[in-house]
PDB file of C-alpha atoms in Angstrom:
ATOM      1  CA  UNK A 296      51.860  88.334  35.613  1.00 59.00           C
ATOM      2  CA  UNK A 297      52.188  86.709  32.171  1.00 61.00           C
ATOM      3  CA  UNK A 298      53.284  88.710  29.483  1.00 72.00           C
ATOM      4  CA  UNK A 299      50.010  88.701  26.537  1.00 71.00           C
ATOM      5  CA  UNK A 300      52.325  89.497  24.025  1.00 77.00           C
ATOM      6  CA  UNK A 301      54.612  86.145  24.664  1.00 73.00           C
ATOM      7  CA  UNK A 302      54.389  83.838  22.088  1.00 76.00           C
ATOM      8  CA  UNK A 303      52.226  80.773  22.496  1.00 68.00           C
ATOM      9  CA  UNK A 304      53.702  77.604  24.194  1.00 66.00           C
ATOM     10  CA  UNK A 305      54.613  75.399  21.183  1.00 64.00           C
ATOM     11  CA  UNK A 306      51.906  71.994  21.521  1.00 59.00           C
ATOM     12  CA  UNK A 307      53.699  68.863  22.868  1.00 58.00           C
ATOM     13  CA  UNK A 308      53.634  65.719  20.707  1.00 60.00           C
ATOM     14  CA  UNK A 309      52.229  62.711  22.250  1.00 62.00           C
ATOM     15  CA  UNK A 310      52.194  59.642  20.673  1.00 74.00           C
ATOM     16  CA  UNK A 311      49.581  56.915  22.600  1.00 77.00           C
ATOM     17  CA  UNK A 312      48.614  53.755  21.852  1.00 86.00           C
ATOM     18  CA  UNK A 313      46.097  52.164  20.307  1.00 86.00           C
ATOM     19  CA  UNK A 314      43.521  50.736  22.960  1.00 94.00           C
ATOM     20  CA  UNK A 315      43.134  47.665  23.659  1.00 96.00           C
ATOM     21  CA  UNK A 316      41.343  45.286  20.731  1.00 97.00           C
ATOM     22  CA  UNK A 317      37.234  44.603  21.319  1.00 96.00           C
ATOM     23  CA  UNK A 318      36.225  41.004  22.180  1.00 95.00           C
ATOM     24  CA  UNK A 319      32.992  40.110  20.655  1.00 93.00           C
ATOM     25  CA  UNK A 320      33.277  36.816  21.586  1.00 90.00           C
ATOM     26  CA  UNK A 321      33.058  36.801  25.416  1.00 78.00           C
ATOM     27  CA  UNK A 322      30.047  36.510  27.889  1.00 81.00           C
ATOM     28  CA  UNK A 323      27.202  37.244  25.877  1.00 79.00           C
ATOM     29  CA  UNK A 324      24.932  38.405  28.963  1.00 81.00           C
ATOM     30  CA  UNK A 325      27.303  41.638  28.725  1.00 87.00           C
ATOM     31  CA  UNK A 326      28.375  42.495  25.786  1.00 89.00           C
ATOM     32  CA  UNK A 327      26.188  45.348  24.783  1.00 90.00           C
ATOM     33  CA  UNK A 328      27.894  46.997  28.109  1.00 92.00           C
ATOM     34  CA  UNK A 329      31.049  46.219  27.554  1.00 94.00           C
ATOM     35  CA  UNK A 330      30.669  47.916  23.720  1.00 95.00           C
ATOM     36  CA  UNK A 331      29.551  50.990  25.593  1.00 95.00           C
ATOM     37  CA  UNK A 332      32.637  50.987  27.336  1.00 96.00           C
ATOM     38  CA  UNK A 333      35.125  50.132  25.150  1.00 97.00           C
ATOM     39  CA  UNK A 334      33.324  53.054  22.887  1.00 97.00           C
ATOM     40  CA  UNK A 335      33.958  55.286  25.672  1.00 97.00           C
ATOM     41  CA  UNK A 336      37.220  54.501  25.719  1.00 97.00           C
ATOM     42  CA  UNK A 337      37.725  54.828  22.076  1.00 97.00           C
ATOM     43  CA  UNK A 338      36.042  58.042  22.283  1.00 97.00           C
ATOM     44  CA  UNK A 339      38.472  59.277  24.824  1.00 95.00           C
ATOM     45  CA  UNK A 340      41.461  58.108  22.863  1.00 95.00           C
ATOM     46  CA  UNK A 341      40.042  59.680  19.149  1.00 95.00           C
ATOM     47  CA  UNK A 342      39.841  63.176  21.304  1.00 94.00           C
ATOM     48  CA  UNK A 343      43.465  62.826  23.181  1.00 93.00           C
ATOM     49  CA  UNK A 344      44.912  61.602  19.607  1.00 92.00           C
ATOM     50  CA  UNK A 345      43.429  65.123  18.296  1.00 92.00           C
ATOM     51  CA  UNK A 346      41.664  63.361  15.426  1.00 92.00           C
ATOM     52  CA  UNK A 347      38.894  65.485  14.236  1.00 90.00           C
ATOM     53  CA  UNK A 348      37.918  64.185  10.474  1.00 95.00           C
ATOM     54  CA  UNK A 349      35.082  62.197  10.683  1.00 97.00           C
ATOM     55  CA  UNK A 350      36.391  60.001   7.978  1.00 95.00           C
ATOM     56  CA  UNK A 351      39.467  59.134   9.882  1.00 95.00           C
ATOM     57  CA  UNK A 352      37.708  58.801  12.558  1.00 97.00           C
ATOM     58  CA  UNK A 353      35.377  55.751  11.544  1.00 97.00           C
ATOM     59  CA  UNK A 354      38.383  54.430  10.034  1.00 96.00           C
ATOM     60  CA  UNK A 355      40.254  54.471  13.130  1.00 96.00           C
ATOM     61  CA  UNK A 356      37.391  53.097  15.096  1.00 97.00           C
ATOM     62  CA  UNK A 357      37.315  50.007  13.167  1.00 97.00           C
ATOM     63  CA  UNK A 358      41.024  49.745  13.063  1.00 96.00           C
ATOM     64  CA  UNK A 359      40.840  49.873  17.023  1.00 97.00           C
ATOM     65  CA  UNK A 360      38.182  47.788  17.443  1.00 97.00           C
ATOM     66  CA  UNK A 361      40.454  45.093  16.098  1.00 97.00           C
ATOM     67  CA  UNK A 362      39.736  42.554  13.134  1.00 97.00           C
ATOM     68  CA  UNK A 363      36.972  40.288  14.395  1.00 97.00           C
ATOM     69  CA  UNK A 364      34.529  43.425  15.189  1.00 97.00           C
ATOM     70  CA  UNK A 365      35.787  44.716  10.802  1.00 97.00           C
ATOM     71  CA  UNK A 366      34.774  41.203  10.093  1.00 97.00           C
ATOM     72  CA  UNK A 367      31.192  41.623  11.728  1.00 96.00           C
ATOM     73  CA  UNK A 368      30.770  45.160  10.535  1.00 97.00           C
ATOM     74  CA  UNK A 369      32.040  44.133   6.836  1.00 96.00           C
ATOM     75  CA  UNK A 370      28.721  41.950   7.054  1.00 96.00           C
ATOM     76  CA  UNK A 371      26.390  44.831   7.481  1.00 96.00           C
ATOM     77  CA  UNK A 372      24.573  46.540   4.574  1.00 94.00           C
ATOM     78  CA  UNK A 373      23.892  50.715   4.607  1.00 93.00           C
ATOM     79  CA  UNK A 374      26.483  51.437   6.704  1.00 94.00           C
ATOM     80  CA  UNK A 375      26.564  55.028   5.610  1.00 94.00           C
ATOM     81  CA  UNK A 376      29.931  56.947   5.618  1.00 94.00           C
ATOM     82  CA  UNK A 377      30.323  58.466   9.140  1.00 97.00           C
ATOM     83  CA  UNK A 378      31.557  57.620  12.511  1.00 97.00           C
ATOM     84  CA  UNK A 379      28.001  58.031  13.964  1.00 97.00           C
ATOM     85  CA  UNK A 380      26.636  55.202  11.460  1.00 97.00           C
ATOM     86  CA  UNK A 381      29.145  52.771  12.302  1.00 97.00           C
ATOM     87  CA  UNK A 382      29.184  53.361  15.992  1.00 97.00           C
ATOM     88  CA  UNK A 383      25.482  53.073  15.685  1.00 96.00           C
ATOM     89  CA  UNK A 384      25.370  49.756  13.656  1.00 96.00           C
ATOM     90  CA  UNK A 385      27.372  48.098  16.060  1.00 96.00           C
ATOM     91  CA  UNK A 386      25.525  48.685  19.031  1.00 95.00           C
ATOM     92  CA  UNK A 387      22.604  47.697  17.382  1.00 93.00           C
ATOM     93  CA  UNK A 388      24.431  44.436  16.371  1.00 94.00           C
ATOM     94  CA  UNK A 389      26.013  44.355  20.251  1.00 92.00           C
ATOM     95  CA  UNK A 390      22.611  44.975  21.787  1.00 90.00           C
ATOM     96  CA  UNK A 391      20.503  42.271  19.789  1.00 87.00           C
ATOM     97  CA  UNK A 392      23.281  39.520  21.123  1.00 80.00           C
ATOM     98  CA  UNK A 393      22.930  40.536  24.537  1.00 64.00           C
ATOM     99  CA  UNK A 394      19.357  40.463  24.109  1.00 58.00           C
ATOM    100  CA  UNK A 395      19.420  36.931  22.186  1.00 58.00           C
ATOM    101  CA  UNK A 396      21.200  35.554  25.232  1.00 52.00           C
ATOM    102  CA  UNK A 397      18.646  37.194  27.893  1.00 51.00           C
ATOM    103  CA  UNK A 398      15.966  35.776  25.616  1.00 52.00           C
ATOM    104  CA  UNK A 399      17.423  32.054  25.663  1.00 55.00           C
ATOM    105  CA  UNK A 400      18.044  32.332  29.136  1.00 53.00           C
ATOM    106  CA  UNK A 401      14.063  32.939  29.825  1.00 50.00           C
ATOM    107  CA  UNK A 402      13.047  30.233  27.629  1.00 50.00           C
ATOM    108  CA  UNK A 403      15.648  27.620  29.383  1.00 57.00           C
ATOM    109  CA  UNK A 404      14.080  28.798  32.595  1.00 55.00           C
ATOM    110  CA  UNK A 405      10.704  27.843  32.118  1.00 54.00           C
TER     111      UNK A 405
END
């Protein structure tokens, strides 16, 4: 039986990588799906790398997301100052390609 009085197990250090870099530039029929998975992903990684400020948080969510998704997000306007609004603005932006590329495929169709 453990003893309550032993002192706590001291927390292990882990250092993990960054994941992988987000594409915006691939198969636009998908994208919006693929943003919800890398942002799972992402989400997974902010809660292993014990990152709990929100600030730090966004920061590192751009940061991950690599350069070319800062570059589309830098174009935005109210982005607000939290996680939640930048997560949000981008898959609004994500969605409205994928939907752009439905809609162009319906028109080409008729």
């Amino acid at each position: 039986m453990p003893n309550p009085d032993a002192p706590a197990p001291a927390p292990v250090a882990v250092t993990l990588q960054c994941i992988p870099n987000f594409d915006p530039h691939g198969d636009p029929t998908a994208i919006a799906t693929k943003w919800t998975k890398w942002v799972r992903d992402f989400e997974s990684f902010a809660i292993a790398s014990g990152v709990q400020n929100d600030t730090q948080k966004r920061q590192l969510f751009l940061h991950c997301a690599g350069s070319s998704v800062h570059d589309i997000f830098d174009t935005f306007q109210n982005t607000g100052n939290t996680y939640d609004n930048a997560k949000d603005k981008l898959q609004e932006y994500f969605q409205r390609q994928e939907n752009k590329s439905y809609k162009r495929h319906l028109f080409r169709k008729e």
